[in-house]
mmCIF file of C-alpha atoms in Angstrom:
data_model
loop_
_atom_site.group_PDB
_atom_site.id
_atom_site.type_symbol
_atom_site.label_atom_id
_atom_site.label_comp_id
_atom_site.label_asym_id
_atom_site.label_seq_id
_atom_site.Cartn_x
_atom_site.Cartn_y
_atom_site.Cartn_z
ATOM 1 C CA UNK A 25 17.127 -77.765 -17.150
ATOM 2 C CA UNK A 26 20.870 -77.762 -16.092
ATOM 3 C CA UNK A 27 23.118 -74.707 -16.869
ATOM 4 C CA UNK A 28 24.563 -75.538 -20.070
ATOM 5 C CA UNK A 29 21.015 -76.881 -21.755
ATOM 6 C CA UNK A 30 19.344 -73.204 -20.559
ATOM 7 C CA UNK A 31 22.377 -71.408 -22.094
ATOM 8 C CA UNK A 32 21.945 -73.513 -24.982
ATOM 9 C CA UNK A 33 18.290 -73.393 -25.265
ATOM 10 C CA UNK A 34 18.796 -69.108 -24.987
ATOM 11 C CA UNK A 35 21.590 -69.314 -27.963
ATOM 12 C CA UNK A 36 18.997 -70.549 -30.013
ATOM 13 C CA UNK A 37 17.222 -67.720 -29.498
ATOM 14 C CA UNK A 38 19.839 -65.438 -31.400
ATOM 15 C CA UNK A 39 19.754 -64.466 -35.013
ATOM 16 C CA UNK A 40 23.237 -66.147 -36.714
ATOM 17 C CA UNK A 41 23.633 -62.709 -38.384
ATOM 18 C CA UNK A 42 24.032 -60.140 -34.881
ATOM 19 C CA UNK A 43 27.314 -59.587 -33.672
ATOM 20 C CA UNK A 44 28.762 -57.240 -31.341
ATOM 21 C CA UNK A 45 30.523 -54.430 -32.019
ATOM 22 C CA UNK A 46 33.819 -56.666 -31.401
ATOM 23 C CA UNK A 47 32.250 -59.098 -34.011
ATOM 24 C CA UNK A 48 31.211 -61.734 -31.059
ATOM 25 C CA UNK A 49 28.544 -63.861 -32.325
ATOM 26 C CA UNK A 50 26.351 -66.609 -31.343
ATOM 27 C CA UNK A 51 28.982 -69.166 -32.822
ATOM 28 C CA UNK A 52 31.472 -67.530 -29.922
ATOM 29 C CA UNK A 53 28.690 -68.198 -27.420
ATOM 30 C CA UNK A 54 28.627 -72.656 -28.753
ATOM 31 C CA UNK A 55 32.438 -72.028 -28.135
ATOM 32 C CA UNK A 56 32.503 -71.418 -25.135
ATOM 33 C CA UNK A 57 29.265 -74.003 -23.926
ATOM 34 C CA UNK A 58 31.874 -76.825 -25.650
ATOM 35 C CA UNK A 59 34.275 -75.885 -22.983
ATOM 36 C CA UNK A 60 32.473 -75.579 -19.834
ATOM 37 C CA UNK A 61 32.697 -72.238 -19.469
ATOM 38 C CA UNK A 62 29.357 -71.243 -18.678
ATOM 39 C CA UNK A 63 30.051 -67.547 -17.076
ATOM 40 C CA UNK A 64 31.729 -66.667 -20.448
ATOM 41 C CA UNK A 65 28.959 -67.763 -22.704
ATOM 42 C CA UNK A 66 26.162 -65.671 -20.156
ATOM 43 C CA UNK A 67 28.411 -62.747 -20.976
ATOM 44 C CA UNK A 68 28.283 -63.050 -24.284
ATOM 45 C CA UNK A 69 25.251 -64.118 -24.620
ATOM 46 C CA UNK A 70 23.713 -60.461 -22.813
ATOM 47 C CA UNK A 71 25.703 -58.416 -24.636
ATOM 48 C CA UNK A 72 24.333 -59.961 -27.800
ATOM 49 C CA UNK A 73 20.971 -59.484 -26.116
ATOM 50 C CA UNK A 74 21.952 -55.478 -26.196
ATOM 51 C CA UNK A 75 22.618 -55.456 -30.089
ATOM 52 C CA UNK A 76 19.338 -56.653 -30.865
ATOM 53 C CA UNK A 77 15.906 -57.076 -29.419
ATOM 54 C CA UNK A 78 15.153 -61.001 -28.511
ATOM 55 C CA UNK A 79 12.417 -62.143 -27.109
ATOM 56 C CA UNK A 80 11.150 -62.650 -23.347
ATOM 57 C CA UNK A 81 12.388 -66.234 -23.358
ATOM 58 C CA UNK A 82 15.816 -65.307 -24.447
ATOM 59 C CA UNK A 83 15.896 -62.641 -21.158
ATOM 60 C CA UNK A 84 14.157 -65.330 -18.580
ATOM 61 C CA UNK A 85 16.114 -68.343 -20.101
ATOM 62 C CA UNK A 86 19.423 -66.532 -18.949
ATOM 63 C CA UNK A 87 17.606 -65.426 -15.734
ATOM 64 C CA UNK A 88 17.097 -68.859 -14.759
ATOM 65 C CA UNK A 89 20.895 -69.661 -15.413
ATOM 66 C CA UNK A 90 22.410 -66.592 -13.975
ATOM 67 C CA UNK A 91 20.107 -67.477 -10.574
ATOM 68 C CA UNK A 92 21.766 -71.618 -11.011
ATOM 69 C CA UNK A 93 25.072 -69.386 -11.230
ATOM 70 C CA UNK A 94 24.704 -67.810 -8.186
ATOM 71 C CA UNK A 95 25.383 -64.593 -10.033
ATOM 72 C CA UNK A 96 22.980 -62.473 -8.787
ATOM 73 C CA UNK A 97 23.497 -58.940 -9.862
ATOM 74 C CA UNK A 98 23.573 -61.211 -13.682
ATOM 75 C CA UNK A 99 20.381 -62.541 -12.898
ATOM 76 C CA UNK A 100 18.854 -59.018 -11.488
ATOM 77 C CA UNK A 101 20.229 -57.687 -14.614
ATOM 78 C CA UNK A 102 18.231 -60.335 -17.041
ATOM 79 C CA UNK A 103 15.043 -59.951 -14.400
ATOM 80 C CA UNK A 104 15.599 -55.890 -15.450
ATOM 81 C CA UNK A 105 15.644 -57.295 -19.096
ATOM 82 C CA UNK A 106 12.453 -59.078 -18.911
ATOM 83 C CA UNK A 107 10.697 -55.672 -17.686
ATOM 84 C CA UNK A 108 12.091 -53.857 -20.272
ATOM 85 C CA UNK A 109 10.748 -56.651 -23.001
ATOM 86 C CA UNK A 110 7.459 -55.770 -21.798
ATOM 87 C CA UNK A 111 7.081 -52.177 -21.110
ATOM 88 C CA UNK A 112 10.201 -50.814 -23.145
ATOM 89 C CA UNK A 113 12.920 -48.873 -22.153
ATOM 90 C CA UNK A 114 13.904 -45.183 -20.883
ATOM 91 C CA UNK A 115 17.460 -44.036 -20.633
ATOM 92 C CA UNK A 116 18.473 -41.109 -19.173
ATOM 93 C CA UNK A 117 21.512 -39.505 -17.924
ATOM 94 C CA UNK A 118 21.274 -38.738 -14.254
ATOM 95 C CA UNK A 119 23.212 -36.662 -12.338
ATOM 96 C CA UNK A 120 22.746 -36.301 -8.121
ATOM 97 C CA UNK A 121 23.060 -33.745 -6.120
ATOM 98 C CA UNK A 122 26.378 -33.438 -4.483
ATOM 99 C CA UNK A 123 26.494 -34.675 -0.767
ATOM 100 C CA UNK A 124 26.520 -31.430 1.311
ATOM 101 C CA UNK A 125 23.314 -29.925 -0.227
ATOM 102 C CA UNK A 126 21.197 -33.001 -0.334
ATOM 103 C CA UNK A 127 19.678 -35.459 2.100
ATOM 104 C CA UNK A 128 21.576 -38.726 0.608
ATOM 105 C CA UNK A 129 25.070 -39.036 1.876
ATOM 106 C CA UNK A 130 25.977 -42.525 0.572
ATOM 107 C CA UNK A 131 25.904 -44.409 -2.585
ATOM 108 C CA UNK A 132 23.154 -46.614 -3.698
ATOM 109 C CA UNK A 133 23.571 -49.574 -5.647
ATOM 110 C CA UNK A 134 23.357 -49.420 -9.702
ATOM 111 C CA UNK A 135 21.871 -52.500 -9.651
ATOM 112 C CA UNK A 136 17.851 -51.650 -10.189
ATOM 113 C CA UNK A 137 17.171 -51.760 -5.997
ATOM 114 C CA UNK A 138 16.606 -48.181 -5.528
ATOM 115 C CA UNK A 139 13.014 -46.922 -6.521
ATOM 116 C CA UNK A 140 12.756 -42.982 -6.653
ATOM 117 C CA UNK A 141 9.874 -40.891 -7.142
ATOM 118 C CA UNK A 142 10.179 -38.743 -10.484
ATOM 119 C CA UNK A 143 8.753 -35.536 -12.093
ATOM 120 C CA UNK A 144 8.083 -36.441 -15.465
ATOM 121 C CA UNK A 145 5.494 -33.602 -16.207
ATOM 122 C CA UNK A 146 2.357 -35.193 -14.987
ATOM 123 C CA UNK A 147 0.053 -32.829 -12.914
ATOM 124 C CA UNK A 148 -2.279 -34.103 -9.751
ATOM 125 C CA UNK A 149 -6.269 -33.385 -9.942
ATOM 126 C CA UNK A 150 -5.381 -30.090 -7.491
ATOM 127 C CA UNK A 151 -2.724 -29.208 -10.841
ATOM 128 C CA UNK A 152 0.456 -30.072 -8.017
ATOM 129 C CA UNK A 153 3.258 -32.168 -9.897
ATOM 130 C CA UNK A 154 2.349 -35.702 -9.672
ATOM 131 C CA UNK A 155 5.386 -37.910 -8.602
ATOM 132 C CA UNK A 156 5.868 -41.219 -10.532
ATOM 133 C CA UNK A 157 8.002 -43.856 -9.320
ATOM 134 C CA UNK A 158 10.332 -46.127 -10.946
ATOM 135 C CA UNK A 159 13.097 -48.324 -10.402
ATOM 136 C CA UNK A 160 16.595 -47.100 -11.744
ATOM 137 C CA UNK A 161 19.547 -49.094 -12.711
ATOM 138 C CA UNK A 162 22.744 -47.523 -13.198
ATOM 139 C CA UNK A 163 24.689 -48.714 -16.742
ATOM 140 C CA UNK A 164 27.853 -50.238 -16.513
ATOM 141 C CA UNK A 165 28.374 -48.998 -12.838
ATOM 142 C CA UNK A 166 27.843 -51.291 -9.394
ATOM 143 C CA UNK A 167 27.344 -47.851 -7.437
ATOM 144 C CA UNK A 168 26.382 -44.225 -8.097
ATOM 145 C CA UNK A 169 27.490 -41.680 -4.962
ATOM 146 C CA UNK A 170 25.816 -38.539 -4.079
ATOM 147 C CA UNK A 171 26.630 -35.874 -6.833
ATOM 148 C CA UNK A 172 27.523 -38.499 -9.378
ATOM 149 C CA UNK A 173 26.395 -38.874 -12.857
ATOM 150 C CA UNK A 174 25.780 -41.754 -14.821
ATOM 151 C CA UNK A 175 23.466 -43.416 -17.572
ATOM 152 C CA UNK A 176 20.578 -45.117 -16.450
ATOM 153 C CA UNK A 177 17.438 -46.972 -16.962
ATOM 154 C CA UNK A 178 14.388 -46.292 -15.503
ATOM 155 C CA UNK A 179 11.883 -49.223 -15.007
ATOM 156 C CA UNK A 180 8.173 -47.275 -14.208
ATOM 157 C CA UNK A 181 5.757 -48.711 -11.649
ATOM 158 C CA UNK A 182 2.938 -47.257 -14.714
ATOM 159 C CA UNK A 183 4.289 -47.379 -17.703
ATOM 160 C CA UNK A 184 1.382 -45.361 -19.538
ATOM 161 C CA UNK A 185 2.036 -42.711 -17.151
ATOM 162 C CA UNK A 186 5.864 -42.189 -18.978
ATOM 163 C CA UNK A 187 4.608 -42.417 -22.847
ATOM 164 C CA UNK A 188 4.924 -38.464 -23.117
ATOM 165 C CA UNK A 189 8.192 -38.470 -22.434
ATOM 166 C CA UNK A 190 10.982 -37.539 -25.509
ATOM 167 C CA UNK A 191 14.604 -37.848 -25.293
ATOM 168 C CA UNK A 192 15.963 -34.116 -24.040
ATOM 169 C CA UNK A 193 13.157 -33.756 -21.578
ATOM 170 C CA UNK A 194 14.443 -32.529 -17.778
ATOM 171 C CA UNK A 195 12.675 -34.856 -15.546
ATOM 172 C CA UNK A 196 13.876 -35.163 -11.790
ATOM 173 C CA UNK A 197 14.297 -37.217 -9.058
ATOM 174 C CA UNK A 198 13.054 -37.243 -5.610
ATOM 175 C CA UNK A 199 13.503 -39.607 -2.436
ATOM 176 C CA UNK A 200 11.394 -37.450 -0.137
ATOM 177 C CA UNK A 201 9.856 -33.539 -1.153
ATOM 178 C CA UNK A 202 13.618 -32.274 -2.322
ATOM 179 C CA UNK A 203 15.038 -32.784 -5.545
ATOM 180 C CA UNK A 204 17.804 -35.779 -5.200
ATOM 181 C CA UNK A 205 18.638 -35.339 -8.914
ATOM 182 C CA UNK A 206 18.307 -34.025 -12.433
ATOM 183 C CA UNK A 207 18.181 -36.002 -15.514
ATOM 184 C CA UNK A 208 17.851 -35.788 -18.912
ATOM 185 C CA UNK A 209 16.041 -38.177 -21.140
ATOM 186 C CA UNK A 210 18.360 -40.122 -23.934
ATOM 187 C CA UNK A 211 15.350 -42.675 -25.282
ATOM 188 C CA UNK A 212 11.977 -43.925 -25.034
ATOM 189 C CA UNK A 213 11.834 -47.162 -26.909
ATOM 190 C CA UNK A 214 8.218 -48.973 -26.617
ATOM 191 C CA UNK A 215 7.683 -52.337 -26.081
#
């Protein structure tokens, strides 16, 4: 499928009745498909995706369009989508430890690349923490620097090992044996 027939196809996907909260709807979406302007309509069409759940195809449907696009961090966003249709979602809001007490010194990209090891609570045979890892991309940011905080959403290698956790729980976050940063769960939804 061409560009416009997978942004169709994922319209068809959406429920008439969700909008956004600025009242964008899926007829918005056809609007924009009748005048070529595909990058629009992908837009809209994921932050409809945000008011409601839709389904797998809806996520990889865009996937596919964002990656004919050439839009990549649109298409690792829908990719991070798909995950989360399977295994559900954890939010959290994550803050780093500031650059002159902790081994990162640059920023890392938002975009789901960076894969940290996290306390969530889960104890080792010997009783030592356990570290789980997940992927973690930062909301509505391309970057997150060293001491920063942000919203984000964790994607875990096990998902059954993170069923336990409940939004206020401290969990943190470790690229090697130090503690890289602190965050505090916002919501578990299941799949």
């Amino acid at each position: 499928m061409d560009v416009p027939e997978l942004l169709e196809a994922a319209s068809l996907l959406v429920p008439e009745r969700i909008a956004t909260e600025n009242d964008i709807t899926v007829n918005d979406v056809w609007d924009y498909l009748t005048h070529d302007e595909w990058e629009v309509a992908l837009d809209l069409l994921e932050e409809l995706g945000h008011v409601h759940p839709l389904p797998l195809a809806f996520w990889q449907t865009l996937a596919t369009a964002a990656e004919q696009m050439r839009l990549e961090r649109s298409a690792a966003w829908c990719h991070w989508r798909c995950y989360e249709t399977r295994h559900g979602i954890v939010r959290a809001d994550l803050t780093l430890v500031p650059a002159d007490v902790a081994r990162r010194q640059k920023p890392f990209s938002g975009a789901g690349v960076l894969r940290p090891m996290w306390n969530i609570g889960n104890r080792a045979p010997t009783g030592e923490p356990a570290l789980n890892i997940a992927g973690l991309w930062v909301e509505f940011a391309p970057h997150l620097e060293p001491g920063g905080r942000a919203t984000v959403r964790l994607a875990p290698l096990d998902p059954a090992q993170w069923h336990h956790l409940q939004p206020g729980q401290v969990i943190t976050m470790h690229e090697d044996r130090t503690v890289a940063g602190t965050a505090v769960i916002l919501s578990v939804q299941r799949p």
